[in-house]
mmCIF file with all atom_site columns, C-alpha atoms in Angstrom:
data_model
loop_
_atom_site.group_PDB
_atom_site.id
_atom_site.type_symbol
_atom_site.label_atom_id
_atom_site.label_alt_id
_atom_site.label_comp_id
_atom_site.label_asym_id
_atom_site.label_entity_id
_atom_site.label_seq_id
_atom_site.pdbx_PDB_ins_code
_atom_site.Cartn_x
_atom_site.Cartn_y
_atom_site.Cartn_z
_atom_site.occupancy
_atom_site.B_iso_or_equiv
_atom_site.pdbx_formal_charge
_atom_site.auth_seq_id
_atom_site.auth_comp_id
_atom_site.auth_asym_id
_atom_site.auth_atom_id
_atom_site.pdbx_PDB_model_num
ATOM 1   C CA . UNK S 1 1   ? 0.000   0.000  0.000  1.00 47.00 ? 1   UNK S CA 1
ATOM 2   C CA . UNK S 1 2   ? 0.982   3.520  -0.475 1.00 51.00 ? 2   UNK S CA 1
ATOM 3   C CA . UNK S 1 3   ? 1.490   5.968  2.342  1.00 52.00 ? 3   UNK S CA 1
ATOM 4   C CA . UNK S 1 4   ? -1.163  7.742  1.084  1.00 55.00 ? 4   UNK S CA 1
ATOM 5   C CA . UNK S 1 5   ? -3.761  5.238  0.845  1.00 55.00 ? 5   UNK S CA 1
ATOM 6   C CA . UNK S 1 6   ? -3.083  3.580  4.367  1.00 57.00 ? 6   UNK S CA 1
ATOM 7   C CA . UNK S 1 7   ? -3.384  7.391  5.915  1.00 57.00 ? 7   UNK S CA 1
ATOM 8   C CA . UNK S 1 8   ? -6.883  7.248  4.505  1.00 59.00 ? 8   UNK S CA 1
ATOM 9   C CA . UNK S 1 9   ? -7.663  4.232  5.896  1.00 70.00 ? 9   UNK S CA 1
ATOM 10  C CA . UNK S 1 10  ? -6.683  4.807  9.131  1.00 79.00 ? 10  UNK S CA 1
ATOM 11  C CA . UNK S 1 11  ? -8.031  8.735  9.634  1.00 87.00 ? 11  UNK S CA 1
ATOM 12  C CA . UNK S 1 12  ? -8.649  9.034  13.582 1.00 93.00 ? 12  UNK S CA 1
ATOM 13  C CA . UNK S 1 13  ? -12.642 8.945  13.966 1.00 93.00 ? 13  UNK S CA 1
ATOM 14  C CA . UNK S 1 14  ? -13.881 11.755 15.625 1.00 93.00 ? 14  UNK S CA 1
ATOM 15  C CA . UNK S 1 15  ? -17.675 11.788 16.834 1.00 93.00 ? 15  UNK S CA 1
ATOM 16  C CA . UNK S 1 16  ? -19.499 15.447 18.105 1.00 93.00 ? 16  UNK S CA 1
ATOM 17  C CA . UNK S 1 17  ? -22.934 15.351 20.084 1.00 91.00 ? 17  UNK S CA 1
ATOM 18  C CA . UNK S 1 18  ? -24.910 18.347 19.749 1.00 89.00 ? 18  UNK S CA 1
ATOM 19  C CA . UNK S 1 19  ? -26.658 21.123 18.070 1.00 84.00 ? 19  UNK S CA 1
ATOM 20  C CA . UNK S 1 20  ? -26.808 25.072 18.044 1.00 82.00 ? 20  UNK S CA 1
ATOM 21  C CA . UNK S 1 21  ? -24.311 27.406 16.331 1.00 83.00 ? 21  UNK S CA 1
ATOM 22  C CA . UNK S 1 22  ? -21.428 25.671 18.640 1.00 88.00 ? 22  UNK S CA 1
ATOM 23  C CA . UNK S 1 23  ? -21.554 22.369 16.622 1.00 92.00 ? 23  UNK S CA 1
ATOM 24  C CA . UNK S 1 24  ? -21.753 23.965 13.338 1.00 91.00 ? 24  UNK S CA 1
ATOM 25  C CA . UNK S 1 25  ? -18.609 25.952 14.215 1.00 91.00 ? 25  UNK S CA 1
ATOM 26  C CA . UNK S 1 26  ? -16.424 23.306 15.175 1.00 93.00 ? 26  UNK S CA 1
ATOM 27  C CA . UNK S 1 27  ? -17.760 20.692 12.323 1.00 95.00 ? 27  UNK S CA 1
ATOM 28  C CA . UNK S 1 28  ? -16.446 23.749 10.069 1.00 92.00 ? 28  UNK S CA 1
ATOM 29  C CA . UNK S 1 29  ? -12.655 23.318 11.901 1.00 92.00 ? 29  UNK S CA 1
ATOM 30  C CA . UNK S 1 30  ? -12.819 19.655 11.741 1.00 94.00 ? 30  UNK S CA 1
ATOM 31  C CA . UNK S 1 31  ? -13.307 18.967 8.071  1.00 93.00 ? 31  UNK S CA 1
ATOM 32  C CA . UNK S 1 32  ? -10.204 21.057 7.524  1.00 92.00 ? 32  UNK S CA 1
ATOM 33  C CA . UNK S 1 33  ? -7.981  18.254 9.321  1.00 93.00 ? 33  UNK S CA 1
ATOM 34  C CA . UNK S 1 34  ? -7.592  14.515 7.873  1.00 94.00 ? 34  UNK S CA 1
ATOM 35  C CA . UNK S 1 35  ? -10.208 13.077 9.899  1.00 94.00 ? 35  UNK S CA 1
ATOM 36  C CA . UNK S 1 36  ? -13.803 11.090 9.909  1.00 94.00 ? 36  UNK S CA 1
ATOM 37  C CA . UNK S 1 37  ? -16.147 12.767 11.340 1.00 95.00 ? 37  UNK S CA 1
ATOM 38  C CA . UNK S 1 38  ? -19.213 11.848 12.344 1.00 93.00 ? 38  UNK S CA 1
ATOM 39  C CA . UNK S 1 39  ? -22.024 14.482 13.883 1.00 93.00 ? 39  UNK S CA 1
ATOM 40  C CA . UNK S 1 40  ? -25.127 13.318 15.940 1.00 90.00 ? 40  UNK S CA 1
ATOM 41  C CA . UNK S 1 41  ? -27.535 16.411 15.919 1.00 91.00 ? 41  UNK S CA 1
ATOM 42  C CA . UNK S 1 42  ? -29.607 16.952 18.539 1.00 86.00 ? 42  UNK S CA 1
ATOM 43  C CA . UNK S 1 43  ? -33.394 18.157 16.461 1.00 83.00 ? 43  UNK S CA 1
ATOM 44  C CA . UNK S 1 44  ? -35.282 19.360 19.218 1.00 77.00 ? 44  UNK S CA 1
ATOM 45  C CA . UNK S 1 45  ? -35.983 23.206 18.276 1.00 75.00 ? 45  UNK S CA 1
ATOM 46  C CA . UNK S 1 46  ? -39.305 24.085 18.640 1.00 75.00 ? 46  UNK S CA 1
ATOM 47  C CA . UNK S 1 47  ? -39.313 28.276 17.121 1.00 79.00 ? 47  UNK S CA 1
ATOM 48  C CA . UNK S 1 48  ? -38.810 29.916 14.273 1.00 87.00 ? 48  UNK S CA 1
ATOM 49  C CA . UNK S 1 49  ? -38.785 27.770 10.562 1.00 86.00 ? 49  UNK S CA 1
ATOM 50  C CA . UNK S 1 50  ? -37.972 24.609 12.036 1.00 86.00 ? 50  UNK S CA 1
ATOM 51  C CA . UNK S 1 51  ? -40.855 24.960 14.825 1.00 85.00 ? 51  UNK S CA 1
ATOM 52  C CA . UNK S 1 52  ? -43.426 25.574 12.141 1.00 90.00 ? 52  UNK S CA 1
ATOM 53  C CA . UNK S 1 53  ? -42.093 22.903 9.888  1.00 89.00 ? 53  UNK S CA 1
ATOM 54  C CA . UNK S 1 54  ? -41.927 20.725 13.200 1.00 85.00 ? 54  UNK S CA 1
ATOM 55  C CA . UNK S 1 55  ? -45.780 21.576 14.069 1.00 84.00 ? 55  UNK S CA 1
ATOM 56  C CA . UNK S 1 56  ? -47.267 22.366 10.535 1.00 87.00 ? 56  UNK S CA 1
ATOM 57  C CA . UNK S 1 57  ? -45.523 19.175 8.369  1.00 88.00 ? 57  UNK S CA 1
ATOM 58  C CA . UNK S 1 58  ? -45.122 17.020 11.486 1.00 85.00 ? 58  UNK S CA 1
ATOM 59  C CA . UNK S 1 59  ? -41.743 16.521 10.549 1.00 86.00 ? 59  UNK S CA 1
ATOM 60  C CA . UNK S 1 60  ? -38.048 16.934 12.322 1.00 86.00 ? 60  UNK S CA 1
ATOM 61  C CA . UNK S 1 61  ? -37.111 19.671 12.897 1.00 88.00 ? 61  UNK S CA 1
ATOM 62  C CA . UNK S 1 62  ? -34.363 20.645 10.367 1.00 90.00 ? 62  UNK S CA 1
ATOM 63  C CA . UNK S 1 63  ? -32.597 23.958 11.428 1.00 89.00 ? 63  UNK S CA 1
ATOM 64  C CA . UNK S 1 64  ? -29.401 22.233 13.303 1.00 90.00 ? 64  UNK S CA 1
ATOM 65  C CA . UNK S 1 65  ? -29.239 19.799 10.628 1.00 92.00 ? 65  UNK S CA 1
ATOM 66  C CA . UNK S 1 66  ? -28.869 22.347 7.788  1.00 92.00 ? 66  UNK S CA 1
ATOM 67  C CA . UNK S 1 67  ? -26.432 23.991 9.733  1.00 91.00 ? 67  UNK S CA 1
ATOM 68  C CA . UNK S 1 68  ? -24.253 20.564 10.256 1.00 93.00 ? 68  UNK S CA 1
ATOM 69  C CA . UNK S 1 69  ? -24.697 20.004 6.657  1.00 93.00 ? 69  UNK S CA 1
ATOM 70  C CA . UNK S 1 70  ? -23.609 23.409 5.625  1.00 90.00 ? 70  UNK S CA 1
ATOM 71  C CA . UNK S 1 71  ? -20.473 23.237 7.765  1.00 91.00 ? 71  UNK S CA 1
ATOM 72  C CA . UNK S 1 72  ? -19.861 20.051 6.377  1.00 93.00 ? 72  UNK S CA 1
ATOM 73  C CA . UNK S 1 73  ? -20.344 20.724 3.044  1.00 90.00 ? 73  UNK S CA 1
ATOM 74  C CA . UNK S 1 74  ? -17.099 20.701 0.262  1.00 85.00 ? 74  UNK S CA 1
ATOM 75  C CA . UNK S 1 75  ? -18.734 23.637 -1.203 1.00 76.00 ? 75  UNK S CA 1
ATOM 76  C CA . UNK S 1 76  ? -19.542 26.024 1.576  1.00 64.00 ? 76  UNK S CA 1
ATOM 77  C CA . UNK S 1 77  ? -19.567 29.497 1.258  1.00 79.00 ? 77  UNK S CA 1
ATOM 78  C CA . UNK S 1 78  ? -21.857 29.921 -1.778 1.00 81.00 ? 78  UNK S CA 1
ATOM 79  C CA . UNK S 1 79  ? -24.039 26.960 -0.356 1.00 78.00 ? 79  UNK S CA 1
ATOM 80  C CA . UNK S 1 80  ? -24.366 28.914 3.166  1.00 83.00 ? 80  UNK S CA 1
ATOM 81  C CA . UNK S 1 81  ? -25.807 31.728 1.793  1.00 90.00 ? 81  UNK S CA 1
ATOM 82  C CA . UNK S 1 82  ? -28.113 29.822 -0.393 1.00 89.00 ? 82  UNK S CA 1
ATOM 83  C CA . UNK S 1 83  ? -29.449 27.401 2.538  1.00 87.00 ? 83  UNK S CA 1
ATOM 84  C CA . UNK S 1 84  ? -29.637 30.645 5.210  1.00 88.00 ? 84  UNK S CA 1
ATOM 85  C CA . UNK S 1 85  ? -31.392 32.541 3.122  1.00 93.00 ? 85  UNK S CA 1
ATOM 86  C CA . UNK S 1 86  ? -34.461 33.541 4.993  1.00 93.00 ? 86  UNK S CA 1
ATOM 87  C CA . UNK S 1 87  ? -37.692 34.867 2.856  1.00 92.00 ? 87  UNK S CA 1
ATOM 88  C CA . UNK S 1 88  ? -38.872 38.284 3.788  1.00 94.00 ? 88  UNK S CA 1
ATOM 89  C CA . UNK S 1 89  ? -42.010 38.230 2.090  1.00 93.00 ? 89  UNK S CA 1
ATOM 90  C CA . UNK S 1 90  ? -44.912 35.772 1.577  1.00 88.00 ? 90  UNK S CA 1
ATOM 91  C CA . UNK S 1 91  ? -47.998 34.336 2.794  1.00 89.00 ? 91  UNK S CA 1
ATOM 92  C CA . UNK S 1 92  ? -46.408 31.646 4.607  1.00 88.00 ? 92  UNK S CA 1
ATOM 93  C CA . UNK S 1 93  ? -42.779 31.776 3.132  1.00 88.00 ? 93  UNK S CA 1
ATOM 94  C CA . UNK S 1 94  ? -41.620 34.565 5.610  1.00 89.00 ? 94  UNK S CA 1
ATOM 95  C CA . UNK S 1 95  ? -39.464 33.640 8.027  1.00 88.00 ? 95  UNK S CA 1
ATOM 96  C CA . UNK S 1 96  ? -38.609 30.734 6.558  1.00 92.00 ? 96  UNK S CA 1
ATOM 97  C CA . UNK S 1 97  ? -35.131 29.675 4.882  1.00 92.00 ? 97  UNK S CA 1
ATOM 98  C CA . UNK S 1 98  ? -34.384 28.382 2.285  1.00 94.00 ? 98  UNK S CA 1
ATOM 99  C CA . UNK S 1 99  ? -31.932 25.072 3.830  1.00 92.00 ? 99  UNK S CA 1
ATOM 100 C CA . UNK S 1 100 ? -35.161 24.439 5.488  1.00 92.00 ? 100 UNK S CA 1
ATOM 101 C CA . UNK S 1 101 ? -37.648 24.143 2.824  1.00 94.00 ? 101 UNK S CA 1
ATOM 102 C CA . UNK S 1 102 ? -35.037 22.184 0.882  1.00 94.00 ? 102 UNK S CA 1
ATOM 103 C CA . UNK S 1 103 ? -34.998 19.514 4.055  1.00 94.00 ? 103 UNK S CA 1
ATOM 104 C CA . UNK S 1 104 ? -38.771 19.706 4.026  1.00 94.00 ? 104 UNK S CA 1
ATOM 105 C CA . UNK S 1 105 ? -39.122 19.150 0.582  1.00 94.00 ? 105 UNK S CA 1
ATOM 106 C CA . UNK S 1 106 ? -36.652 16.342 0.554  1.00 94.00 ? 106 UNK S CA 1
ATOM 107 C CA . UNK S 1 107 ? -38.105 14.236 3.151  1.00 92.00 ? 107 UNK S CA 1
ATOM 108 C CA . UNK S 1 108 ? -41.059 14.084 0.968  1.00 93.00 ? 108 UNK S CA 1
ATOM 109 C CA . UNK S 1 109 ? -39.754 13.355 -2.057 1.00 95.00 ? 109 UNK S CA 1
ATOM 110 C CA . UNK S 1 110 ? -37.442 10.441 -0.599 1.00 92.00 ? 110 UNK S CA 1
ATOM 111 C CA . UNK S 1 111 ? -40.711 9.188  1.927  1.00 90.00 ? 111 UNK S CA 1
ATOM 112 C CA . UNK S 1 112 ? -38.031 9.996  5.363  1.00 88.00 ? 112 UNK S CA 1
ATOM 113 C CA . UNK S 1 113 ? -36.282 12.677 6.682  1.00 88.00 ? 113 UNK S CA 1
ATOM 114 C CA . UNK S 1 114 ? -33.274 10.281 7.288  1.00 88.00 ? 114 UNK S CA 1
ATOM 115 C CA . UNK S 1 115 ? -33.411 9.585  3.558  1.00 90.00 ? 115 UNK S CA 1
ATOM 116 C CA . UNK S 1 116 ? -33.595 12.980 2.507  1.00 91.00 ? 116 UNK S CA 1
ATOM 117 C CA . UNK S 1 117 ? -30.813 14.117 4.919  1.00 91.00 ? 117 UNK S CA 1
ATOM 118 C CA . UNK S 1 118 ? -28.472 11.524 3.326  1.00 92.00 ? 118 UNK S CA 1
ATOM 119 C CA . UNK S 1 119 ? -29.401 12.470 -0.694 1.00 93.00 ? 119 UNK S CA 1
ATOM 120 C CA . UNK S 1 120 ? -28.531 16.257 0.358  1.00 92.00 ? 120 UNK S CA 1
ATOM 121 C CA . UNK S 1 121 ? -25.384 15.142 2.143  1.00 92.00 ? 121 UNK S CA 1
ATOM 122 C CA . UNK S 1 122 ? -24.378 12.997 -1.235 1.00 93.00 ? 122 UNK S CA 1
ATOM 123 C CA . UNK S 1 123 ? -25.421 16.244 -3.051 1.00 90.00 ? 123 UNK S CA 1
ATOM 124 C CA . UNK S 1 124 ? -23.565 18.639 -1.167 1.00 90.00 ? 124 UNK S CA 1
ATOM 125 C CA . UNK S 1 125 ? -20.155 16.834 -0.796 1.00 91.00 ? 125 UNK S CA 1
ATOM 126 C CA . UNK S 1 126 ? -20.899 16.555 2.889  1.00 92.00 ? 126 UNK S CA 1
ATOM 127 C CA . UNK S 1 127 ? -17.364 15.192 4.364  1.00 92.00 ? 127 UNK S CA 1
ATOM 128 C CA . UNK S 1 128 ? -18.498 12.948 6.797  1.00 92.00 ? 128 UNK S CA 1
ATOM 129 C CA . UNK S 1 129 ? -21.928 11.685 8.602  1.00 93.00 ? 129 UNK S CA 1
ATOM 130 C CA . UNK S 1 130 ? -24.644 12.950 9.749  1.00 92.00 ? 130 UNK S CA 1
ATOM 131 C CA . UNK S 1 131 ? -27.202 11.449 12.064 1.00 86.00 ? 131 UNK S CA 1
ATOM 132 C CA . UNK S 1 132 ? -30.507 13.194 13.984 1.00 86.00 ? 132 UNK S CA 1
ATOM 133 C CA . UNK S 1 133 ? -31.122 12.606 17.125 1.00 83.00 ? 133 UNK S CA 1
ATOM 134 C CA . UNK S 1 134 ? -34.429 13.800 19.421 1.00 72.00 ? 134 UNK S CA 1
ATOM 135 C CA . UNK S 1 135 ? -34.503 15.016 22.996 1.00 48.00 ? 135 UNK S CA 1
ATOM 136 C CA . UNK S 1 136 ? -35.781 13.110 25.480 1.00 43.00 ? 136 UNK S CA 1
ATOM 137 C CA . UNK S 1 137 ? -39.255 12.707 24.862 1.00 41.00 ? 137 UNK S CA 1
ATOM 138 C CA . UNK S 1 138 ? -39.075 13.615 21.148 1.00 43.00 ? 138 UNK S CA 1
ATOM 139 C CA . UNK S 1 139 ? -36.997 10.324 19.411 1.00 42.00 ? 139 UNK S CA 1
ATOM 140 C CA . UNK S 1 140 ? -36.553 10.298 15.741 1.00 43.00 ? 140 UNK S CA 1
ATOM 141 C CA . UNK S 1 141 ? -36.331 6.468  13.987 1.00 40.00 ? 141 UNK S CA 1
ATOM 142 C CA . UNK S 1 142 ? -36.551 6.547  10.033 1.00 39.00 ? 142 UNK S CA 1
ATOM 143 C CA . UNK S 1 143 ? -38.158 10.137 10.101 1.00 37.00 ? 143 UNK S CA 1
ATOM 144 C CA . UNK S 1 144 ? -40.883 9.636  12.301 1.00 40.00 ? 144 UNK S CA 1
ATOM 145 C CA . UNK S 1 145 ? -41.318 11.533 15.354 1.00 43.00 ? 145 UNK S CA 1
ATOM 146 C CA . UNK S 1 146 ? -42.912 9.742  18.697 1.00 48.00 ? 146 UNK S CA 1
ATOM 147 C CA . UNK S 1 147 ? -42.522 10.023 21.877 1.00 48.00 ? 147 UNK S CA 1
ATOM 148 C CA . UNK S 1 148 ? -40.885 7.878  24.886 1.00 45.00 ? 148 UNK S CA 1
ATOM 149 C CA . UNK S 1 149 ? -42.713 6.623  27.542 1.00 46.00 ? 149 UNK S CA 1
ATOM 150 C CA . UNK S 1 150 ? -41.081 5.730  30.989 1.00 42.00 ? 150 UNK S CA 1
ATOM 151 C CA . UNK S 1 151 ? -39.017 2.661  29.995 1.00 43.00 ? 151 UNK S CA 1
ATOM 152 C CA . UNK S 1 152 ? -37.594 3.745  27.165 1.00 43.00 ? 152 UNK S CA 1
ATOM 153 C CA . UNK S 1 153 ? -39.765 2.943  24.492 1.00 45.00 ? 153 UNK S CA 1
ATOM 154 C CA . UNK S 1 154 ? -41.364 4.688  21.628 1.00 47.00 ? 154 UNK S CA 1
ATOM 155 C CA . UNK S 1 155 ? -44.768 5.265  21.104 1.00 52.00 ? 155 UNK S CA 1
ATOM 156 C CA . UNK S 1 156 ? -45.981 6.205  17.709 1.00 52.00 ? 156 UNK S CA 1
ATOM 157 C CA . UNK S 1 157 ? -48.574 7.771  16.725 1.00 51.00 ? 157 UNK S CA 1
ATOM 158 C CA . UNK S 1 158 ? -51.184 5.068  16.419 1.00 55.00 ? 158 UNK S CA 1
ATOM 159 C CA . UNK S 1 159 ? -50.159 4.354  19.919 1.00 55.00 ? 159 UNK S CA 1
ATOM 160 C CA . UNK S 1 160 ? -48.421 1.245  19.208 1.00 55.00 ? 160 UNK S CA 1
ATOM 161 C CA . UNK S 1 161 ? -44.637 1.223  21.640 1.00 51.00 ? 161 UNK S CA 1
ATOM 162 C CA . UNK S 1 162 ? -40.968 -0.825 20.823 1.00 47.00 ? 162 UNK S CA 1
ATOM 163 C CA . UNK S 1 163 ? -37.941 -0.121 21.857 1.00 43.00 ? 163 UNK S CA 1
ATOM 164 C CA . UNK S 1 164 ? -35.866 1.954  20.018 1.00 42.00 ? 164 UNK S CA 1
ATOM 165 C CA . UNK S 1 165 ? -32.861 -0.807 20.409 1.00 36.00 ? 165 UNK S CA 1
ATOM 166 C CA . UNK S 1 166 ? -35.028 -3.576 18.555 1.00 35.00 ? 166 UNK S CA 1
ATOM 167 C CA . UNK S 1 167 ? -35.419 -1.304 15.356 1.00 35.00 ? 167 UNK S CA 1
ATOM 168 C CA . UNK S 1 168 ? -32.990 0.690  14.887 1.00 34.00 ? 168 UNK S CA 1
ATOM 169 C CA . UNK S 1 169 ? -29.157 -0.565 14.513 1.00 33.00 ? 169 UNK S CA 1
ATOM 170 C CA . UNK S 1 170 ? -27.675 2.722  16.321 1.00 34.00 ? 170 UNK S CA 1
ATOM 171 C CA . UNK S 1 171 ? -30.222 2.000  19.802 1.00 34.00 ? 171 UNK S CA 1
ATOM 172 C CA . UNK S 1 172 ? -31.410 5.164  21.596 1.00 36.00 ? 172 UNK S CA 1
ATOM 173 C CA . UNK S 1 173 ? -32.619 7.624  19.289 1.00 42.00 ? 173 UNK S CA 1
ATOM 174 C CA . UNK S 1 174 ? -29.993 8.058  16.605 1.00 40.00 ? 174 UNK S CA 1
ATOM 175 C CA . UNK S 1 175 ? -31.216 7.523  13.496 1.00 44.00 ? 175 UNK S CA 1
ATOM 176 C CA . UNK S 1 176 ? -28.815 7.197  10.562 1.00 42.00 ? 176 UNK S CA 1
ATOM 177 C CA . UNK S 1 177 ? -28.813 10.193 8.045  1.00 41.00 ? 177 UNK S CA 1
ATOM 178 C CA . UNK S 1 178 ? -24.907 9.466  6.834  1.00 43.00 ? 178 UNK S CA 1
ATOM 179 C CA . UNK S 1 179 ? -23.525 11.227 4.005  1.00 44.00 ? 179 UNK S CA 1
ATOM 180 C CA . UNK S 1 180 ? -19.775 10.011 2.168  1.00 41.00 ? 180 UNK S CA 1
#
């Protein structure tokens, strides 16, 4: 093997927990260094765009993720703008950005946020992973929100409970949305 090759294969794995403008910031120091990174987002925002997204579409919140995947992102500072950019104007569209919509728009054409999250990461040159994770009574498995009962479990909205463990291969409430 070349030196080259083995570095790549043996980058030190580096895993942040979070969410806010904190995570985004370092994520954007981290991809500069040879290194795989994986983020776990926490998606529990309930204002602004991603609290009416959260309430109106019944969906994940996707502010903290758009930042992680902006910071992330191979093509950054053009892409930043693009996914910040908040609408002034419109019956409905005010207030709202862009990055958001995108998210929004994505989990529906892919049937899950997780999916969605994953073809914008591909899209984006996204260096690294990405997974969303929920507070502790909002868990996120495959895009759907429900909410934990005392022991751990989900319980969806038909009212049927599991345990996050049994169904999803990361346990707790991590839900894969991994980019390259």
């Amino acid at each position: 093997m070349t030196p080259s090759l083995d570095h790549e294969k043996y980058k030190p794995r580096i895993v942040v927990i979070g969410g806010g403008t904190g995570l985004s910031v370092m994520l954007r120091g981290l991809k500069q260094k040879p290194v795989d990174i994986t983020a776990i987002v926490t998606v529990a925002d309930d204002g602004g765009s991603s609290g009416r997204l959260r309430s109106e579409l019944e969906m994940v919140p996707p502010g903290d993720i758009r930042n992680v995947l902006t910071a992330l992102s191979d093509v950054e500072p053009l892409l930043t703008k693009l996914l910040e950019y908040r609408f002034e104007k419109g019956n409905g569209l005010a207030g709202h950005s862009l990055g958001n919509l995108m998210l929004a728009t994505m989990r529906d054409i892919t049937g899950d946020f997780v999916t969605g999250v994953r073809e914008l990461s591909r899209v984006f040159a996204v260096r690294g992973r990405v997974f969303a994770c929920g507070g502790p009574s909002d868990c996120t498995e495959g895009g759907n929100a429900g909410r934990l009962d005392r022991r751990g479990r989900i319980e969806d909205s038909d009212g049927r409970r599991r345990h996050p463990a049994r169904h999803d291969r990361a346990g707790g409430c991590f839900s894969a949305a991994g980019g390259a």
